[in-house]
Short mmCIF file of C-alpha atoms and ligand atoms in Angstrom, two decimals:
data_model
loop_
_atom_site.label_atom_id
_atom_site.label_comp_id
_atom_site.label_asym_id
_atom_site.label_seq_id
_atom_site.Cartn_x
_atom_site.Cartn_y
_atom_site.Cartn_z
CA UNK K 1 -59.13 104.02 -42.96
CA UNK K 2 -57.05 101.38 -41.21
CA UNK K 3 -57.72 97.65 -41.76
CA UNK K 4 -58.40 95.53 -38.70
CA UNK K 5 -56.58 92.31 -37.80
CA UNK K 6 -59.75 90.79 -36.34
CA UNK K 7 -63.42 91.69 -36.35
CA UNK K 8 -65.97 89.99 -34.12
CA UNK K 9 -69.46 90.72 -35.41
CA UNK K 10 -72.94 89.22 -35.36
CA UNK K 11 -73.20 89.17 -31.55
CA UNK K 12 -76.61 89.60 -29.97
CA UNK K 13 -74.86 91.16 -26.96
CA UNK K 14 -71.39 92.39 -26.02
CA UNK K 15 -70.78 92.50 -22.25
CA UNK K 16 -67.83 94.84 -21.67
CA UNK K 17 -67.78 94.30 -17.86
CA UNK K 18 -66.93 97.06 -15.37
CA UNK K 19 -69.66 99.68 -15.10
CA UNK K 20 -70.52 99.63 -18.80
CA UNK K 21 -73.96 98.42 -19.85
CA UNK K 22 -74.16 95.47 -22.28
CA UNK K 23 -74.18 96.59 -25.94
CA UNK K 24 -76.86 95.04 -28.16
CA UNK K 25 -75.55 93.86 -31.52
CA UNK K 26 -72.10 95.35 -30.86
CA UNK K 27 -68.92 94.50 -32.75
CA UNK K 28 -65.33 94.32 -31.52
CA UNK K 29 -62.44 95.48 -33.73
CA UNK K 30 -58.91 94.35 -32.93
CA UNK K 31 -55.51 95.49 -34.15
CA UNK K 32 -52.04 94.56 -32.95
CA UNK K 33 -53.51 92.46 -30.14
CA UNK K 34 -55.62 95.24 -28.67
CA UNK K 35 -59.23 96.30 -28.83
CA UNK K 36 -59.47 99.37 -31.07
CA UNK K 37 -63.23 99.55 -31.52
CA UNK K 38 -66.24 98.53 -29.44
CA UNK K 39 -69.73 99.57 -30.42
CA UNK K 40 -72.33 99.33 -33.17
CA UNK K 41 -71.09 98.10 -36.55
CA UNK K 42 -72.34 101.32 -38.14
CA UNK K 43 -69.82 103.35 -36.12
CA UNK K 44 -66.77 101.38 -37.30
CA UNK K 45 -65.96 103.47 -40.40
CA UNK K 46 -66.53 106.74 -38.52
CA UNK K 47 -63.88 105.63 -36.04
CA UNK K 48 -61.44 105.08 -38.92
CA UNK K 49 -61.50 101.26 -39.03
CA UNK K 50 -62.50 98.89 -41.75
CA UNK K 51 -62.33 95.18 -42.37
CA UNK K 52 -59.84 94.43 -45.14
CA UNK K 53 -58.88 91.33 -47.17
CA UNK K 54 -56.49 90.24 -44.40
CA UNK K 55 -58.97 90.70 -41.55
CA UNK K 56 -59.86 87.56 -39.63
CA UNK K 57 -63.60 87.53 -39.12
CA UNK K 58 -65.30 85.83 -36.21
CA UNK K 59 -69.05 85.42 -36.62
CA UNK K 60 -70.61 85.45 -33.16
CA UNK K 61 -73.81 84.11 -34.79
CA UNK K 62 -76.28 85.68 -32.39
CA UNK K 63 -74.17 84.83 -29.36
CA UNK K 64 -72.69 86.67 -26.40
CA UNK K 65 -69.23 88.30 -26.40
CA UNK K 66 -67.54 88.77 -23.01
CA UNK K 67 -64.04 89.66 -21.87
CA UNK K 68 -61.77 86.63 -21.53
CA UNK K 69 -62.75 85.11 -18.19
CA UNK K 70 -60.41 85.36 -15.22
CA UNK K 71 -60.16 82.48 -12.73
CA UNK K 72 -58.62 84.10 -9.63
CA UNK K 73 -58.10 81.00 -7.45
CA UNK K 74 -56.88 77.59 -8.61
CA UNK K 75 -54.61 74.80 -7.39
CA UNK K 76 -53.97 73.35 -10.86
CA UNK K 77 -50.63 71.70 -10.30
CA UNK K 78 -50.76 68.40 -8.40
CA UNK K 79 -50.45 64.65 -8.87
CA UNK K 80 -52.88 61.91 -7.89
CA UNK K 81 -56.58 62.31 -7.19
CA UNK K 82 -59.00 62.01 -4.29
CA UNK K 83 -62.00 60.26 -5.84
CA UNK K 84 -61.93 57.80 -2.91
CA UNK K 85 -62.35 60.68 -0.43
CA UNK K 86 -65.34 61.98 -2.37
CA UNK K 87 -66.95 58.56 -1.91
CA UNK K 88 -66.07 58.60 1.81
CA UNK K 89 -67.67 62.01 2.20
CA UNK K 90 -70.81 60.72 0.52
CA UNK K 91 -70.87 58.12 3.35
CA UNK K 92 -70.76 60.93 5.91
CA UNK K 93 -67.05 61.55 6.63
CA UNK K 94 -66.23 65.25 6.86
CA UNK K 95 -63.37 67.05 5.09
CA UNK K 96 -61.71 67.72 8.45
CA UNK K 97 -62.11 64.12 9.66
CA UNK K 98 -60.40 62.90 6.50
CA UNK K 99 -57.66 65.52 6.95
CA UNK K 100 -57.08 64.50 10.60
CA UNK K 101 -56.80 60.85 9.52
CA UNK K 102 -53.89 61.74 7.23
CA UNK K 103 -55.85 62.13 3.99
CA UNK K 104 -56.80 65.33 2.22
CA UNK K 105 -54.01 67.74 1.34
CA UNK K 106 -51.40 65.36 2.84
CA UNK K 107 -52.51 62.65 0.39
CA UNK K 108 -52.07 64.94 -2.59
CA UNK K 109 -48.76 66.16 -1.15
CA UNK K 110 -47.34 62.61 -1.09
CA UNK K 111 -48.22 62.04 -4.76
CA UNK K 112 -46.96 65.48 -5.74
CA UNK K 113 -43.60 65.05 -4.01
CA UNK K 114 -43.08 61.79 -5.87
CA UNK K 115 -43.78 63.32 -9.30
CA UNK K 116 -41.14 64.93 -11.51
CA UNK K 117 -41.40 68.45 -12.89
CA UNK K 118 -42.10 66.91 -16.31
CA UNK K 119 -44.92 64.77 -14.96
CA UNK K 120 -46.50 67.65 -13.03
CA UNK K 121 -46.38 69.78 -16.15
CA UNK K 122 -47.94 67.02 -18.23
CA UNK K 123 -50.72 66.60 -15.64
CA UNK K 124 -51.45 70.32 -15.29
CA UNK K 125 -51.41 71.24 -19.01
CA UNK K 126 -54.70 69.47 -19.90
CA UNK K 127 -56.36 71.12 -16.87
CA UNK K 128 -55.22 74.49 -18.18
CA UNK K 129 -56.47 73.51 -21.66
CA UNK K 130 -59.89 72.76 -20.19
CA UNK K 131 -59.96 76.13 -18.42
CA UNK K 132 -59.17 77.81 -21.74
CA UNK K 133 -61.90 75.88 -23.54
CA UNK K 134 -64.31 77.21 -20.92
CA UNK K 135 -63.31 80.76 -21.81
CA UNK K 136 -60.57 81.48 -19.26
CA UNK K 137 -57.69 83.63 -20.58
CA UNK K 138 -56.07 84.59 -17.25
CA UNK K 139 -55.78 82.43 -14.12
CA UNK K 140 -54.12 82.43 -10.75
CA UNK K 141 -52.35 79.19 -9.77
CA UNK K 142 -51.09 78.30 -6.30
CA UNK K 143 -48.34 75.99 -5.19
CA UNK K 144 -49.07 74.23 -1.89
CA UNK K 145 -48.91 70.48 -2.49
CA UNK K 146 -45.14 70.29 -2.00
CA UNK K 147 -44.73 71.64 1.53
CA UNK K 148 -40.97 71.27 1.42
CA UNK K 149 -38.51 73.64 -0.21
CA UNK K 150 -37.66 71.54 -3.28
CA UNK K 151 -41.20 70.52 -4.15
CA UNK K 152 -42.65 73.99 -3.63
CA UNK K 153 -40.00 75.42 -5.98
CA UNK K 154 -40.74 72.59 -8.43
CA UNK K 155 -44.47 73.50 -8.44
CA UNK K 156 -43.76 77.18 -8.97
CA UNK K 157 -41.39 76.36 -11.83
CA UNK K 158 -44.14 74.29 -13.42
CA UNK K 159 -46.47 77.29 -13.16
CA UNK K 160 -43.82 79.52 -14.77
CA UNK K 161 -43.31 77.01 -17.57
CA UNK K 162 -47.03 76.73 -18.25
CA UNK K 163 -47.33 80.51 -18.27
CA UNK K 164 -44.56 80.78 -20.87
CA UNK K 165 -45.80 78.04 -23.16
CA UNK K 166 -49.59 78.27 -22.92
CA UNK K 167 -51.95 81.01 -24.16
CA UNK K 168 -53.57 81.45 -20.72
CA UNK K 169 -51.72 84.09 -18.66
CA UNK K 170 -50.88 82.77 -15.21
CA UNK K 171 -50.33 84.58 -11.93
CA UNK K 172 -48.36 82.52 -9.41
CA UNK K 173 -49.07 82.34 -5.68
CA UNK K 174 -46.83 80.66 -3.10
CA UNK K 175 -48.99 78.55 -0.75
CA UNK K 176 -46.29 76.76 1.23
CA UNK K 177 -48.58 77.44 4.20
CA UNK K 178 -51.36 75.12 2.98
CA UNK K 179 -51.04 72.71 5.92
CA UNK K 180 -48.21 71.80 8.29
CA UNK K 181 -46.73 68.72 6.59
CA UNK K 182 -46.69 65.45 8.58
CA UNK K 183 -42.94 65.52 9.29
CA UNK K 184 -43.31 68.88 11.09
CA UNK K 185 -46.50 68.15 13.07
CA UNK K 186 -44.63 67.69 16.34
CA UNK K 187 -42.97 71.09 15.98
CA UNK K 188 -45.11 73.49 13.95
CA UNK K 189 -42.91 76.46 14.83
CA UNK K 190 -40.06 74.85 12.92
CA UNK K 191 -42.17 74.67 9.78
CA UNK K 192 -43.22 78.32 10.12
CA UNK K 193 -39.55 79.13 10.56
CA UNK K 194 -38.71 77.18 7.40
CA UNK K 195 -41.41 79.09 5.49
CA UNK K 196 -40.20 82.46 6.72
CA UNK K 197 -36.43 81.96 6.55
CA UNK K 198 -36.04 79.22 3.94
CA UNK K 199 -38.85 78.93 1.41
CA UNK K 200 -40.02 82.54 1.07
CA UNK K 201 -36.51 83.95 0.45
CA UNK K 202 -35.85 81.20 -2.13
CA UNK K 203 -39.16 81.86 -3.92
CA UNK K 204 -38.49 85.60 -3.93
CA UNK K 205 -34.89 85.18 -5.10
CA UNK K 206 -36.06 83.25 -8.18
CA UNK K 207 -38.99 85.63 -8.75
CA UNK K 208 -41.32 82.65 -8.82
CA UNK K 209 -44.44 84.11 -7.19
CA UNK K 210 -46.29 87.38 -7.01
CA UNK K 211 -48.53 86.51 -4.07
CA UNK K 212 -48.20 84.64 -0.79
CA UNK K 213 -51.26 82.79 0.56
CA UNK K 214 -52.00 81.02 3.86
CA UNK K 215 -54.82 78.56 4.65
CA UNK K 216 -56.17 79.67 8.04
CA UNK K 217 -58.17 76.87 9.67
CA UNK K 218 -58.07 74.57 12.71
CA UNK K 219 -56.46 71.87 10.56
CA UNK K 220 -54.03 74.27 8.88
CA UNK K 221 -52.52 77.55 10.22
CA UNK K 222 -53.49 79.81 13.11
CA UNK K 223 -53.95 83.57 12.69
CA UNK K 224 -50.68 84.45 14.46
CA UNK K 225 -48.74 82.06 12.21
CA UNK K 226 -50.46 83.50 9.12
CA UNK K 227 -49.50 86.99 10.26
CA UNK K 228 -45.82 86.06 10.60
CA UNK K 229 -45.77 84.30 7.22
CA UNK K 230 -47.60 87.02 5.27
CA UNK K 231 -45.51 89.80 6.85
CA UNK K 232 -42.35 87.94 5.88
CA UNK K 233 -43.72 87.48 2.35
CA UNK K 234 -44.68 91.16 2.07
CA UNK K 235 -41.18 92.24 3.13
CA UNK K 236 -39.87 90.23 0.15
CA UNK K 237 -42.41 91.78 -2.25
CA UNK K 238 -45.02 88.98 -2.21
CA UNK K 239 -48.49 90.48 -1.78
CA UNK K 240 -50.80 88.78 0.74
CA UNK K 241 -53.83 86.59 0.05
CA UNK K 242 -55.67 84.32 2.49
CA UNK K 243 -57.89 81.22 2.58
CA UNK K 244 -60.15 82.14 5.51
CA UNK K 245 -63.37 81.26 7.33
CA UNK K 246 -64.06 78.29 4.99
CA UNK K 247 -65.03 75.64 7.53
CA UNK K 248 -65.23 77.64 10.78
CA UNK K 249 -65.28 81.33 11.78
CA UNK K 250 -61.68 81.91 12.65
CA UNK K 251 -61.89 85.71 12.46
CA UNK K 252 -60.25 85.37 9.07
CA UNK K 253 -61.97 88.20 7.24
CA UNK K 254 -60.81 90.73 9.86
CA UNK K 255 -57.32 89.19 9.72
CA UNK K 256 -57.22 89.57 5.91
CA UNK K 257 -58.26 93.21 6.24
CA UNK K 258 -55.70 93.93 8.98
CA UNK K 259 -52.93 92.42 6.86
CA UNK K 260 -53.98 94.43 3.80
CA UNK K 261 -54.67 91.26 1.83
CA UNK K 262 -55.38 91.77 -1.87
CA UNK K 263 -58.06 89.08 -1.59
CA UNK K 264 -59.79 87.05 1.11
CA UNK K 265 -60.97 83.73 -0.27
CA UNK K 266 -63.80 81.31 0.75
CA UNK K 267 -65.46 83.32 3.60
CA UNK K 268 -68.34 80.88 4.23
CA UNK K 269 -68.27 81.81 7.93
CA UNK K 270 -67.18 85.45 7.67
CA UNK K 271 -68.64 87.62 10.44
CA UNK K 272 -70.47 90.94 10.04
CA UNK K 273 -67.47 92.68 11.60
CA UNK K 274 -65.15 90.91 9.17
CA UNK K 275 -67.21 92.03 6.17
CA UNK K 276 -67.04 95.68 7.27
CA UNK K 277 -63.28 95.36 7.77
CA UNK K 278 -62.84 93.95 4.24
CA UNK K 279 -64.80 96.86 2.80
CA UNK K 280 -62.67 99.40 4.67
CA UNK K 281 -59.45 97.68 3.59
CA UNK K 282 -60.42 97.51 -0.10
CA UNK K 283 -59.88 93.73 -0.09
CA UNK K 284 -61.62 91.70 -2.82
CA UNK K 285 -63.68 88.69 -1.72
CA UNK K 286 -63.09 85.56 -3.80
CA UNK K 287 -66.00 83.16 -3.32
CA UNK K 288 -65.74 79.51 -4.28
CA UNK K 289 -69.27 78.11 -4.48
CA UNK K 290 -68.04 74.99 -6.29
CA UNK K 291 -66.20 73.98 -3.11
CA UNK K 292 -69.29 74.79 -1.02
CA UNK K 293 -71.33 72.52 -3.28
CA UNK K 294 -68.78 69.71 -3.59
CA UNK K 295 -68.25 69.60 0.21
CA UNK K 296 -72.02 69.63 0.74
CA UNK K 297 -71.72 72.59 3.09
CA UNK K 298 -74.89 74.30 4.23
CA UNK K 299 -73.06 77.51 5.14
CA UNK K 300 -72.88 79.91 2.20
CA UNK K 301 -70.43 82.75 1.73
CA UNK K 302 -72.35 86.00 2.42
CA UNK K 303 -72.18 87.34 -1.14
CA UNK K 304 -75.08 89.77 -0.78
CA UNK K 305 -73.81 91.21 2.51
CA UNK K 306 -70.34 91.62 0.97
CA UNK K 307 -71.71 93.47 -2.07
CA UNK K 308 -73.99 95.62 0.10
CA UNK K 309 -70.97 96.58 2.21
CA UNK K 310 -69.09 97.62 -0.95
CA UNK K 311 -66.68 94.66 -1.15
CA UNK K 312 -65.95 93.61 -4.77
CA UNK K 313 -67.00 89.98 -5.12
CA UNK K 314 -65.13 87.59 -7.42
CA UNK K 315 -65.90 83.94 -8.19
CA UNK K 316 -63.35 81.21 -8.92
CA UNK K 317 -63.27 77.49 -9.61
CA UNK K 318 -60.78 76.67 -6.79
CA UNK K 319 -59.86 73.84 -9.21
CA UNK K 320 -58.16 71.31 -6.90
CA UNK K 321 -58.31 67.56 -6.24
CA UNK K 322 -59.98 67.80 -2.82
CA UNK K 323 -62.75 70.35 -2.70
CA UNK K 324 -63.53 71.26 -6.31
CA UNK K 325 -62.18 69.16 -9.18
CA UNK K 326 -63.57 71.15 -12.10
CA UNK K 327 -62.38 73.64 -14.72
CA UNK K 328 -65.89 74.86 -15.53
CA UNK K 329 -65.89 78.51 -14.50
CA UNK K 330 -69.32 79.13 -16.09
CA UNK K 331 -70.75 76.63 -13.62
CA UNK K 332 -69.59 78.99 -10.85
CA UNK K 333 -71.87 81.65 -12.34
CA UNK K 334 -74.82 79.30 -11.88
CA UNK K 335 -73.77 78.45 -8.33
CA UNK K 336 -73.16 82.16 -7.71
CA UNK K 337 -76.82 82.73 -8.58
CA UNK K 338 -78.44 79.64 -7.06
CA UNK K 339 -76.36 79.37 -3.88
CA UNK K 340 -75.24 82.98 -3.37
CA UNK K 341 -78.15 84.94 -4.89
CA UNK K 342 -76.04 87.02 -7.24
CA UNK K 343 -77.70 88.66 -10.22
CA UNK K 344 -76.41 87.59 -13.68
CA UNK K 345 -74.45 90.83 -14.24
CA UNK K 346 -72.89 90.55 -10.76
CA UNK K 347 -71.93 86.95 -11.45
CA UNK K 348 -70.30 87.84 -14.76
CA UNK K 349 -68.41 90.76 -13.24
CA UNK K 350 -67.24 88.31 -10.56
CA UNK K 351 -65.34 86.30 -13.20
CA UNK K 352 -64.12 89.31 -15.17
CA UNK K 353 -63.30 92.73 -13.68
CA UNK K 354 -63.54 91.74 -10.00
CA UNK K 355 -61.60 88.53 -10.60
CA UNK K 356 -58.86 90.56 -12.30
CA UNK K 357 -58.76 92.90 -9.31
CA UNK K 358 -58.34 89.92 -6.96
CA UNK K 359 -55.07 89.00 -8.69
CA UNK K 360 -53.68 92.46 -9.38
CA UNK K 361 -54.57 92.45 -13.09
CA UNK K 362 -57.37 95.05 -13.12
CA UNK K 363 -55.46 97.11 -15.70
CA UNK K 364 -54.99 94.36 -18.30
CA UNK K 365 -57.64 91.67 -17.81
CA UNK K 366 -61.34 91.26 -17.13
CA UNK K 367 -62.76 94.05 -19.29
CA UNK K 368 -63.35 94.79 -22.96
CA UNK K 369 -62.37 98.38 -23.68
CA UNK K 370 -60.52 100.31 -26.37
CA UNK K 371 -56.79 100.13 -25.74
CA UNK K 372 -56.92 96.94 -23.68
CA UNK K 373 -55.54 93.54 -24.68
CA UNK K 374 -58.04 91.73 -26.91
CA UNK K 375 -58.92 88.79 -24.67
CA UNK K 376 -62.50 87.77 -25.38
CA UNK K 377 -64.92 84.86 -25.60
CA UNK K 378 -67.85 84.17 -27.88
CA UNK K 379 -70.51 82.13 -26.08
CA UNK K 380 -73.33 80.35 -27.83
CA UNK K 381 -76.05 82.02 -25.71
CA UNK K 382 -78.13 85.08 -26.60
CA UNK K 383 -77.33 87.19 -23.51
CA UNK K 384 -75.31 87.29 -20.30
CA UNK K 385 -78.45 86.18 -18.44
CA UNK K 386 -78.44 82.90 -20.37
CA UNK K 387 -74.85 81.93 -19.52
CA UNK K 388 -75.55 80.96 -15.85
CA UNK K 389 -79.09 79.87 -16.73
CA UNK K 390 -78.38 77.03 -19.19
CA UNK K 391 -75.93 75.33 -16.88
CA UNK K 392 -73.49 72.44 -16.82
CA UNK K 393 -72.78 72.89 -20.53
CA UNK K 394 -69.75 74.56 -22.09
CA UNK K 395 -71.15 77.38 -24.26
CA UNK K 396 -67.75 78.82 -25.22
CA UNK K 397 -67.43 78.77 -29.04
CA UNK K 398 -64.39 80.96 -29.72
CA UNK K 399 -61.65 82.14 -27.37
CA UNK K 400 -59.38 85.03 -28.37
CA UNK K 401 -56.20 85.80 -26.43
CA UNK K 402 -54.18 88.92 -27.27
CA UNK K 403 -56.05 89.29 -30.56
CA UNK K 404 -55.38 85.70 -31.67
CA UNK K 405 -58.04 83.01 -31.98
CA UNK K 406 -56.70 80.28 -29.66
CA UNK K 407 -59.74 78.01 -29.54
CA UNK K 408 -62.71 77.36 -31.76
CA UNK K 409 -65.18 74.68 -30.79
CA UNK K 410 -65.54 72.12 -33.58
CA UNK K 411 -68.86 72.05 -35.44
CA UNK K 412 -71.37 69.78 -33.73
CA UNK K 413 -73.53 67.99 -36.31
CA UNK K 414 -76.94 66.85 -35.16
CA UNK K 415 -77.77 63.17 -34.74
CA UNK K 416 -81.32 63.94 -35.75
CA UNK K 417 -81.95 62.42 -39.16
CA UNK K 418 -85.53 62.80 -40.28
CA UNK K 419 -86.48 60.17 -42.83
O1 NIG C 501 -59.25 75.97 -1.47
N1 NIG C 501 -58.85 75.24 1.56
C1 NIG C 501 -57.73 74.90 1.24
N2 NIG C 501 -57.33 74.57 0.04
C2 NIG C 501 -58.17 74.01 -0.94
C3 NIG C 501 -58.40 72.57 -0.73
C4 NIG C 501 -57.22 71.83 -1.07
C5 NIG C 501 -57.37 70.35 -0.97
O2 NIG C 501 -58.23 69.84 -0.24
O3 NIG C 501 -56.58 69.70 -1.66
C6 NIG C 501 -59.42 74.82 -1.10
O4 NIG C 501 -60.55 74.39 -0.90
FE1 FE C 502 -58.18 77.07 -2.51
#
């Protein structure tokens, strides 16, 4: 009988993700950072495991245990904020109007260029902390607020530093093609040239990013530019991702499929043809209902049509200063249900196994299974159906990364004092 390092017991439900059904009253045994047992407590000894004097015990206290959540689309590293633009939008200004007037991404870019690597790191770390406290153990982070060689490299180095010195595992994406920066507006081709021949080779040479992303939109990049940029990235080993069809139907879903993108993100205006193409290409759809909500958009990403076509659907925060300033990934489950009509199990898979697939981590993240890294969360709700249902509240009680408890919510005493 081998003693465990960690035993999570007392859960009302364990949600392993993938195709597995939730396990009522299951326990999770961990040794050397990996899950070694998953099932009823009565089966533990039969499998050769036992809690010993050195075993750390986590009492799930009638709660829900899920895999560590995966946030597959964030823009965590930036300086400044855009609270003033949020107020302008509440007065009726649109995201694109603000962008055309020099605000939006260009505003954040100016603040980000002026900030040092130290400052950017100090600003991003608490955002990453908040993600972790909401149960996220793996996240994708994009550059894209530098838009010149030095600042883009600076952002990617910040992401690398955070990855090395923070429990959350990060996957870096180069988004130098977020918008054409103001100094290149008169000659867009020169900026595309700089991306292809200057920035991408420098990013690849330092091994700073795994993915290359392009924002395809009227106010950003055109499909032919995206094609040139993503092909150049792919030839240097950076796998393609795309921001497409967010504000208008630019044929982005079909483009993502044709380019063999690992994920196509946003998709509010994706066409029926585009959805079929994504299914055939095996591209994962990353939907960002927080941005839909925050921008007050009436168009919804076609989650049901995507799932019916066989496209894996992931959900992400899109955490960024312009279209979704939040680290609350559980809230995206609620929006996934209320705005996109997902079922609770589909919503939870969208932030676990499908989210991991969207960032090339399907083998190590997003599922609880014997032999996998022990990344898990204990939520203070009785089932996976209750996590999206009781919304706007952080239910995460304990977060385990690689078998280590990295966060425990402090006890919350009641203010109720009966006489
Ligand atoms: O995913 N769509 C492009 N990028 C971000 C918005 C970035 C910003 O406005 O700062 C998004 O929504
Ligand atoms: Fe985004």
